[in-house]
PDB file of C-alpha atoms and ligand atoms in Angstrom:
ATOM      1  CA  UNK A   1      19.365 -23.080   0.572  1.00  0.00           C
ATOM      2  CA  UNK A   2      22.430 -20.922   0.047  1.00  0.00           C
ATOM      3  CA  UNK A   3      21.616 -17.693  -1.785  1.00  0.00           C
ATOM      4  CA  UNK A   4      24.858 -15.891  -1.032  1.00  0.00           C
ATOM      5  CA  UNK A   5      25.806 -15.705  -4.723  1.00  0.00           C
ATOM      6  CA  UNK A   6      22.400 -14.395  -5.791  1.00  0.00           C
ATOM      7  CA  UNK A   7      22.977 -10.702  -6.329  1.00  0.00           C
ATOM      8  CA  UNK A   8      22.569  -8.036  -8.938  1.00  0.00           C
ATOM      9  CA  UNK A   9      24.209  -4.703  -9.585  1.00  0.00           C
ATOM     10  CA  UNK A  10      21.868  -1.716  -9.901  1.00  0.00           C
ATOM     11  CA  UNK A  11      22.966   0.472 -12.742  1.00  0.00           C
ATOM     12  CA  UNK A  12      19.985   1.692 -14.713  1.00  0.00           C
ATOM     13  CA  UNK A  13      19.167   5.028 -13.052  1.00  0.00           C
ATOM     14  CA  UNK A  14      20.516   7.603 -10.625  1.00  0.00           C
ATOM     15  CA  UNK A  15      18.752  10.154  -8.461  1.00  0.00           C
ATOM     16  CA  UNK A  16      20.194  13.632  -7.898  1.00  0.00           C
ATOM     17  CA  UNK A  17      18.988  16.176  -5.397  1.00  0.00           C
ATOM     18  CA  UNK A  18      18.209  18.682  -8.170  1.00  0.00           C
ATOM     19  CA  UNK A  19      15.839  16.201  -9.860  1.00  0.00           C
ATOM     20  CA  UNK A  20      13.613  15.916  -6.793  1.00  0.00           C
ATOM     21  CA  UNK A  21      10.364  17.829  -6.671  1.00  0.00           C
ATOM     22  CA  UNK A  22       9.765  19.903  -3.518  1.00  0.00           C
ATOM     23  CA  UNK A  23       6.529  18.073  -2.774  1.00  0.00           C
ATOM     24  CA  UNK A  24       6.902  14.354  -1.984  1.00  0.00           C
ATOM     25  CA  UNK A  25       3.421  13.610  -3.323  1.00  0.00           C
ATOM     26  CA  UNK A  26       4.402  15.135  -6.676  1.00  0.00           C
ATOM     27  CA  UNK A  27       7.634  13.129  -6.608  1.00  0.00           C
ATOM     28  CA  UNK A  28       5.667   9.961  -5.820  1.00  0.00           C
ATOM     29  CA  UNK A  29       3.263  10.650  -8.686  1.00  0.00           C
ATOM     30  CA  UNK A  30       6.166  11.176 -11.102  1.00  0.00           C
ATOM     31  CA  UNK A  31       7.766   7.855 -10.095  1.00  0.00           C
ATOM     32  CA  UNK A  32       4.395   6.105 -10.135  1.00  0.00           C
ATOM     33  CA  UNK A  33       3.809   7.274 -13.694  1.00  0.00           C
ATOM     34  CA  UNK A  34       7.234   5.903 -14.669  1.00  0.00           C
ATOM     35  CA  UNK A  35       6.408   2.582 -12.969  1.00  0.00           C
ATOM     36  CA  UNK A  36       3.179   2.382 -14.976  1.00  0.00           C
ATOM     37  CA  UNK A  37       4.896   3.306 -18.225  1.00  0.00           C
ATOM     38  CA  UNK A  38       7.588   0.694 -17.577  1.00  0.00           C
ATOM     39  CA  UNK A  39       4.829  -1.926 -17.470  1.00  0.00           C
ATOM     40  CA  UNK A  40       5.453  -2.992 -13.870  1.00  0.00           C
ATOM     41  CA  UNK A  41       3.108  -5.686 -12.633  1.00  0.00           C
ATOM     42  CA  UNK A  42       0.687  -4.069 -10.151  1.00  0.00           C
ATOM     43  CA  UNK A  43       2.605  -0.815  -9.560  1.00  0.00           C
ATOM     44  CA  UNK A  44      -0.039   0.160  -6.979  1.00  0.00           C
ATOM     45  CA  UNK A  45       0.742  -2.880  -4.799  1.00  0.00           C
ATOM     46  CA  UNK A  46       2.289  -1.706  -1.535  1.00  0.00           C
ATOM     47  CA  UNK A  47       3.476  -3.543   1.544  1.00  0.00           C
ATOM     48  CA  UNK A  48       1.650  -2.316   4.633  1.00  0.00           C
ATOM     49  CA  UNK A  49       3.194  -2.936   8.048  1.00  0.00           C
ATOM     50  CA  UNK A  50       1.231  -2.696  11.271  1.00  0.00           C
ATOM     51  CA  UNK A  51       1.946  -3.675  14.855  1.00  0.00           C
ATOM     52  CA  UNK A  52      -0.106  -5.586  17.392  1.00  0.00           C
ATOM     53  CA  UNK A  53      -0.648  -4.706  21.054  1.00  0.00           C
ATOM     54  CA  UNK A  54       2.731  -6.079  22.035  1.00  0.00           C
ATOM     55  CA  UNK A  55       4.526  -4.144  19.296  1.00  0.00           C
ATOM     56  CA  UNK A  56       5.034  -7.237  17.127  1.00  0.00           C
ATOM     57  CA  UNK A  57       4.988  -6.220  13.439  1.00  0.00           C
ATOM     58  CA  UNK A  58       3.124  -7.871  10.537  1.00  0.00           C
ATOM     59  CA  UNK A  59       3.364  -6.963   6.849  1.00  0.00           C
ATOM     60  CA  UNK A  60       1.093  -7.728   3.917  1.00  0.00           C
ATOM     61  CA  UNK A  61       0.368  -6.322   0.465  1.00  0.00           C
ATOM     62  CA  UNK A  62      -2.603  -4.076  -0.265  1.00  0.00           C
ATOM     63  CA  UNK A  63      -3.530  -2.029  -3.321  1.00  0.00           C
ATOM     64  CA  UNK A  64      -3.253   1.741  -3.355  1.00  0.00           C
ATOM     65  CA  UNK A  65      -6.519   3.136  -4.700  1.00  0.00           C
ATOM     66  CA  UNK A  66      -5.904   6.893  -4.503  1.00  0.00           C
ATOM     67  CA  UNK A  67      -3.073   9.262  -3.668  1.00  0.00           C
ATOM     68  CA  UNK A  68      -3.764  12.959  -3.235  1.00  0.00           C
ATOM     69  CA  UNK A  69      -3.134  15.851  -0.811  1.00  0.00           C
ATOM     70  CA  UNK A  70      -5.271  14.056   1.787  1.00  0.00           C
ATOM     71  CA  UNK A  71      -3.164  10.898   1.768  1.00  0.00           C
ATOM     72  CA  UNK A  72      -2.838   7.385   0.339  1.00  0.00           C
ATOM     73  CA  UNK A  73      -5.951   5.233   0.489  1.00  0.00           C
ATOM     74  CA  UNK A  74      -6.634   1.534   0.347  1.00  0.00           C
ATOM     75  CA  UNK A  75      -9.628  -0.670   1.135  1.00  0.00           C
ATOM     76  CA  UNK A  76      -9.989  -3.681   3.365  1.00  0.00           C
ATOM     77  CA  UNK A  77     -11.994  -5.394   6.072  1.00  0.00           C
ATOM     78  CA  UNK A  78     -12.030  -3.334   9.281  1.00  0.00           C
ATOM     79  CA  UNK A  79     -12.315  -6.575  11.315  1.00  0.00           C
ATOM     80  CA  UNK A  80      -9.258  -8.163   9.709  1.00  0.00           C
ATOM     81  CA  UNK A  81      -6.009  -8.640  11.581  1.00  0.00           C
ATOM     82  CA  UNK A  82      -4.587  -5.412  10.132  1.00  0.00           C
ATOM     83  CA  UNK A  83      -7.851  -3.619  10.951  1.00  0.00           C
ATOM     84  CA  UNK A  84      -7.502  -4.660  14.606  1.00  0.00           C
ATOM     85  CA  UNK A  85      -3.903  -3.486  14.640  1.00  0.00           C
ATOM     86  CA  UNK A  86      -4.697  -0.079  13.159  1.00  0.00           C
ATOM     87  CA  UNK A  87      -7.637   0.416  15.511  1.00  0.00           C
ATOM     88  CA  UNK A  88      -5.189   0.366  18.413  1.00  0.00           C
ATOM     89  CA  UNK A  89      -2.050   1.731  16.728  1.00  0.00           C
ATOM     90  CA  UNK A  90      -2.666   3.973  13.714  1.00  0.00           C
ATOM     91  CA  UNK A  91       1.029   4.449  12.950  1.00  0.00           C
ATOM     92  CA  UNK A  92       1.984   2.285   9.978  1.00  0.00           C
ATOM     93  CA  UNK A  93       4.637   1.897   7.282  1.00  0.00           C
ATOM     94  CA  UNK A  94       4.282   1.376   3.532  1.00  0.00           C
ATOM     95  CA  UNK A  95       6.783   0.153   0.949  1.00  0.00           C
ATOM     96  CA  UNK A  96       6.345   0.254  -2.813  1.00  0.00           C
ATOM     97  CA  UNK A  97       8.769  -2.434  -4.089  1.00  0.00           C
ATOM     98  CA  UNK A  98       9.435  -1.333  -7.647  1.00  0.00           C
ATOM     99  CA  UNK A  99      12.336  -3.756  -8.160  1.00  0.00           C
ATOM    100  CA  UNK A 100      12.417  -3.786 -11.934  1.00  0.00           C
ATOM    101  CA  UNK A 101      13.128  -0.054 -11.833  1.00  0.00           C
ATOM    102  CA  UNK A 102      15.641  -0.701  -9.023  1.00  0.00           C
ATOM    103  CA  UNK A 103      13.531   1.575  -6.843  1.00  0.00           C
ATOM    104  CA  UNK A 104      11.575   1.537  -3.645  1.00  0.00           C
ATOM    105  CA  UNK A 105       9.520   4.185  -1.893  1.00  0.00           C
ATOM    106  CA  UNK A 106       9.042   4.022   1.863  1.00  0.00           C
ATOM    107  CA  UNK A 107       6.312   5.970   3.596  1.00  0.00           C
ATOM    108  CA  UNK A 108       5.503   6.204   7.276  1.00  0.00           C
ATOM    109  CA  UNK A 109       2.443   7.893   8.684  1.00  0.00           C
ATOM    110  CA  UNK A 110      -0.843   7.409  10.493  1.00  0.00           C
ATOM    111  CA  UNK A 111      -4.114   6.026   9.213  1.00  0.00           C
ATOM    112  CA  UNK A 112      -7.633   7.371   9.498  1.00  0.00           C
ATOM    113  CA  UNK A 113     -10.717   5.656   8.114  1.00  0.00           C
ATOM    114  CA  UNK A 114     -12.112   7.106   4.899  1.00  0.00           C
ATOM    115  CA  UNK A 115     -15.672   8.421   5.103  1.00  0.00           C
ATOM    116  CA  UNK A 116     -18.526   5.929   4.710  1.00  0.00           C
ATOM    117  CA  UNK A 117     -19.487   7.788   1.491  1.00  0.00           C
ATOM    118  CA  UNK A 118     -16.039   7.167   0.003  1.00  0.00           C
ATOM    119  CA  UNK A 119     -16.145   3.498   0.984  1.00  0.00           C
ATOM    120  CA  UNK A 120     -19.616   3.123  -0.522  1.00  0.00           C
ATOM    121  CA  UNK A 121     -18.558   4.900  -3.712  1.00  0.00           C
ATOM    122  CA  UNK A 122     -15.500   2.680  -4.155  1.00  0.00           C
ATOM    123  CA  UNK A 123     -17.402  -0.517  -3.282  1.00  0.00           C
ATOM    124  CA  UNK A 124     -20.004   0.340  -5.930  1.00  0.00           C
ATOM    125  CA  UNK A 125     -17.245   0.533  -8.567  1.00  0.00           C
ATOM    126  CA  UNK A 126     -15.793  -2.897  -7.761  1.00  0.00           C
ATOM    127  CA  UNK A 127     -16.606  -5.844 -10.022  1.00  0.00           C
ATOM    128  CA  UNK A 128     -19.585  -7.990  -8.942  1.00  0.00           C
ATOM    129  CA  UNK A 129     -17.335 -10.921  -8.004  1.00  0.00           C
ATOM    130  CA  UNK A 130     -15.131  -8.745  -5.784  1.00  0.00           C
ATOM    131  CA  UNK A 131     -18.183  -7.286  -4.068  1.00  0.00           C
ATOM    132  CA  UNK A 132     -19.475 -10.791  -3.327  1.00  0.00           C
ATOM    133  CA  UNK A 133     -16.013 -11.873  -2.211  1.00  0.00           C
ATOM    134  CA  UNK A 134     -15.824  -9.027   0.315  1.00  0.00           C
ATOM    135  CA  UNK A 135     -19.180 -10.084   1.693  1.00  0.00           C
ATOM    136  CA  UNK A 136     -18.300 -13.792   1.728  1.00  0.00           C
ATOM    137  CA  UNK A 137     -15.013 -13.480   3.570  1.00  0.00           C
ATOM    138  CA  UNK A 138     -14.601 -12.722   7.265  1.00  0.00           C
ATOM    139  CA  UNK A 139     -11.055 -11.724   6.465  1.00  0.00           C
ATOM    140  CA  UNK A 140      -8.332 -13.125   8.752  1.00  0.00           C
ATOM    141  CA  UNK A 141     -10.712 -15.425  10.690  1.00  0.00           C
ATOM    142  CA  UNK A 142     -10.077 -19.194  10.890  1.00  0.00           C
ATOM    143  CA  UNK A 143     -12.225 -21.225   8.457  1.00  0.00           C
ATOM    144  CA  UNK A 144     -12.581 -25.012   8.082  1.00  0.00           C
ATOM    145  CA  UNK A 145     -11.891 -25.400   4.350  1.00  0.00           C
ATOM    146  CA  UNK A 146     -12.197 -23.886   0.858  1.00  0.00           C
ATOM    147  CA  UNK A 147     -15.726 -25.252   0.523  1.00  0.00           C
ATOM    148  CA  UNK A 148     -16.841 -22.918   3.311  1.00  0.00           C
ATOM    149  CA  UNK A 149     -16.002 -19.952   1.054  1.00  0.00           C
ATOM    150  CA  UNK A 150     -17.486 -21.456  -2.121  1.00  0.00           C
ATOM    151  CA  UNK A 151     -20.781 -22.251  -0.339  1.00  0.00           C
ATOM    152  CA  UNK A 152     -20.982 -18.766   1.116  1.00  0.00           C
ATOM    153  CA  UNK A 153     -20.261 -17.236  -2.307  1.00  0.00           C
ATOM    154  CA  UNK A 154     -22.981 -19.318  -3.972  1.00  0.00           C
ATOM    155  CA  UNK A 155     -25.507 -18.305  -1.287  1.00  0.00           C
ATOM    156  CA  UNK A 156     -24.692 -14.638  -1.676  1.00  0.00           C
ATOM    157  CA  UNK A 157     -24.824 -14.869  -5.464  1.00  0.00           C
ATOM    158  CA  UNK A 158     -28.327 -16.305  -5.241  1.00  0.00           C
ATOM    159  CA  UNK A 159     -29.325 -13.613  -2.758  1.00  0.00           C
ATOM    160  CA  UNK A 160     -27.905 -10.513  -4.483  1.00  0.00           C
ATOM    161  CA  UNK A 161     -28.063  -9.878  -8.234  1.00  0.00           C
ATOM    162  CA  UNK A 162     -25.446  -7.742  -9.945  1.00  0.00           C
ATOM    163  CA  UNK A 163     -25.692  -4.109  -8.877  1.00  0.00           C
ATOM    164  CA  UNK A 164     -27.485  -4.985  -5.634  1.00  0.00           C
ATOM    165  CA  UNK A 165     -24.650  -6.251  -3.423  1.00  0.00           C
ATOM    166  CA  UNK A 166     -24.607  -4.277  -0.148  1.00  0.00           C
ATOM    167  CA  UNK A 167     -21.250  -3.094   1.154  1.00  0.00           C
ATOM    168  CA  UNK A 168     -20.422  -5.032   4.315  1.00  0.00           C
ATOM    169  CA  UNK A 169     -20.601  -2.671   7.310  1.00  0.00           C
ATOM    170  CA  UNK A 170     -17.092  -3.704   8.347  1.00  0.00           C
ATOM    171  CA  UNK A 171     -15.520  -3.106   4.934  1.00  0.00           C
ATOM    172  CA  UNK A 172     -14.059   0.253   3.923  1.00  0.00           C
ATOM    173  CA  UNK A 173     -11.091   2.438   3.355  1.00  0.00           C
ATOM    174  CA  UNK A 174      -8.135   3.726   5.287  1.00  0.00           C
ATOM    175  CA  UNK A 175      -6.172   6.798   4.368  1.00  0.00           C
ATOM    176  CA  UNK A 176      -2.497   7.003   5.288  1.00  0.00           C
ATOM    177  CA  UNK A 177      -1.409  10.534   6.181  1.00  0.00           C
ATOM    178  CA  UNK A 178       2.330  10.476   5.536  1.00  0.00           C
ATOM    179  CA  UNK A 179       4.919  12.089   7.793  1.00  0.00           C
ATOM    180  CA  UNK A 180       8.012  10.698   6.026  1.00  0.00           C
ATOM    181  CA  UNK A 181       8.773   9.617   2.477  1.00  0.00           C
ATOM    182  CA  UNK A 182      11.983   7.964   1.337  1.00  0.00           C
ATOM    183  CA  UNK A 183      12.854   7.601  -2.345  1.00  0.00           C
ATOM    184  CA  UNK A 184      15.473   4.933  -2.973  1.00  0.00           C
ATOM    185  CA  UNK A 185      17.294   4.364  -6.237  1.00  0.00           C
ATOM    186  CA  UNK A 186      19.694   1.445  -6.627  1.00  0.00           C
ATOM    187  CA  UNK A 187      23.223   2.342  -7.804  1.00  0.00           C
ATOM    188  CA  UNK A 188      26.485   0.577  -8.550  1.00  0.00           C
ATOM    189  CA  UNK A 189      28.584  -0.911  -5.739  1.00  0.00           C
ATOM    190  CA  UNK A 190      25.656  -0.638  -3.313  1.00  0.00           C
ATOM    191  CA  UNK A 191      26.149   3.137  -3.205  1.00  0.00           C
ATOM    192  CA  UNK A 192      22.467   3.751  -3.694  1.00  0.00           C
ATOM    193  CA  UNK A 193      20.754   7.146  -3.728  1.00  0.00           C
ATOM    194  CA  UNK A 194      18.371   7.734  -0.830  1.00  0.00           C
ATOM    195  CA  UNK A 195      16.417  10.911  -0.122  1.00  0.00           C
ATOM    196  CA  UNK A 196      14.259  11.441   2.917  1.00  0.00           C
ATOM    197  CA  UNK A 197      11.370  13.940   3.018  1.00  0.00           C
ATOM    198  CA  UNK A 198      10.605  14.898   6.577  1.00  0.00           C
ATOM    199  CA  UNK A 199       7.839  17.305   7.555  1.00  0.00           C
ATOM    200  CA  UNK A 200       9.067  20.114   9.821  1.00  0.00           C
ATOM    201  CA  UNK A 201       6.938  23.139  10.816  1.00  0.00           C
ATOM    202  CA  UNK A 202       4.544  22.320   8.018  1.00  0.00           C
ATOM    203  CA  UNK A 203       7.251  22.184   5.341  1.00  0.00           C
ATOM    204  CA  UNK A 204       8.933  19.205   3.746  1.00  0.00           C
ATOM    205  CA  UNK A 205      12.686  19.068   4.261  1.00  0.00           C
ATOM    206  CA  UNK A 206      14.817  16.883   2.017  1.00  0.00           C
ATOM    207  CA  UNK A 207      17.965  15.099   3.224  1.00  0.00           C
ATOM    208  CA  UNK A 208      20.260  12.578   1.584  1.00  0.00           C
ATOM    209  CA  UNK A 209      20.838   9.351   3.518  1.00  0.00           C
ATOM    210  CA  UNK A 210      23.814   7.007   3.310  1.00  0.00           C
ATOM    211  CA  UNK A 211      22.862   3.811   1.520  1.00  0.00           C
TER     212      UNK A 211
HETATM  213  C1  FMN B 301      -1.078  -7.996  -4.896  1.00  0.00           C
HETATM  214  C2  FMN B 301      -1.955  -8.099  -3.681  1.00  0.00           C
HETATM  215  C3  FMN B 301      -2.907  -7.110  -3.443  1.00  0.00           C
HETATM  216  C4  FMN B 301      -3.718  -7.189  -2.323  1.00  0.00           C
HETATM  217  N1  FMN B 301      -4.606  -6.162  -2.087  1.00  0.00           N
HETATM  218  C5  FMN B 301      -5.360  -6.181  -0.974  1.00  0.00           C
HETATM  219  C6  FMN B 301      -6.205  -5.063  -0.660  1.00  0.00           C
HETATM  220  O1  FMN B 301      -6.244  -4.041  -1.364  1.00  0.00           O
HETATM  221  N2  FMN B 301      -6.951  -5.156   0.463  1.00  0.00           N
HETATM  222  C7  FMN B 301      -6.917  -6.237   1.298  1.00  0.00           C
HETATM  223  O2  FMN B 301      -7.622  -6.260   2.293  1.00  0.00           O
HETATM  224  N3  FMN B 301      -6.095  -7.285   1.042  1.00  0.00           N
HETATM  225  C8  FMN B 301      -5.323  -7.284  -0.067  1.00  0.00           C
HETATM  226  N4  FMN B 301      -4.475  -8.331  -0.318  1.00  0.00           N
HETATM  227  C9  FMN B 301      -4.409  -9.457   0.654  1.00  0.00           C
HETATM  228  C10 FMN B 301      -3.547  -9.031   1.856  1.00  0.00           C
HETATM  229  O3  FMN B 301      -2.171  -9.094   1.490  1.00  0.00           O
HETATM  230  C11 FMN B 301      -3.789  -9.870   3.125  1.00  0.00           C
HETATM  231  O4  FMN B 301      -3.596 -11.229   2.856  1.00  0.00           O
HETATM  232  C12 FMN B 301      -5.185  -9.664   3.690  1.00  0.00           C
HETATM  233  O5  FMN B 301      -5.592  -8.312   3.619  1.00  0.00           O
HETATM  234  C13 FMN B 301      -5.261 -10.139   5.146  1.00  0.00           C
HETATM  235  O6  FMN B 301      -4.314  -9.442   5.911  1.00  0.00           O
HETATM  236  P1  FMN B 301      -4.380  -9.393   7.510  1.00  0.00           P
HETATM  237  O7  FMN B 301      -4.777 -10.754   7.979  1.00  0.00           O
HETATM  238  O8  FMN B 301      -3.019  -8.999   7.981  1.00  0.00           O
HETATM  239  O9  FMN B 301      -5.417  -8.356   7.881  1.00  0.00           O
HETATM  240  C14 FMN B 301      -3.611  -8.281  -1.428  1.00  0.00           C
HETATM  241  C15 FMN B 301      -2.643  -9.261  -1.664  1.00  0.00           C
HETATM  242  C16 FMN B 301      -1.825  -9.169  -2.772  1.00  0.00           C
HETATM  243  C17 FMN B 301      -0.761 -10.223  -2.984  1.00  0.00           C
END
């Protein structure tokens, strides 16, 4: 497959230093709002990268569920592959791939687990089917076939009526505490705009990077 002619010029927006908000969280929220208003499919989908014991990286998509002064949170199975990685190495990277706006946001930071109360509160707000799904799936483990999941789901459905599904003990949230943000805006001739927020002595410093 030769994709060497598959390319696109980025010409819809620019990003100037004077447009950037001092606080990267505020800047992220402003861009997130624009992504929502533009009708992007799943604007809260973010690519999470973790590393294993040997330093080998793995990436996968998860859904951002909250972003505030405390960090960026998402929910998953603590016994999953990513959960094992983050147990040993809490430093991670996130990418929001907002391609139809010709934008991406990169974040690096460290994860902590959210409190059990927060995990319980979010689990309680999930749809019944998603609650059962979390209980039915030993995420990232080998399974024989699809039927294994369907049988488990049916058993759990019979066992727990709506509103009574217990949160699995190994299911909960992580909060990413960012130490760097990069806002990237595609421009003509591959001369994109990139701005890095870097925390120094408790303050965010902003620098422009070459594309
Ligand atoms: C759009 C999208 C959203 C997803 N959101 C989540 C999520 O919020 N939490 C989660 O555990 N997995 C989510 N997944 C599945 C993960 O990408 C991944 O397959 C799963 O978490 C297992 O990853 P692991 O084996 O590296 O731990 C999502 C996948 C997609 C495509």
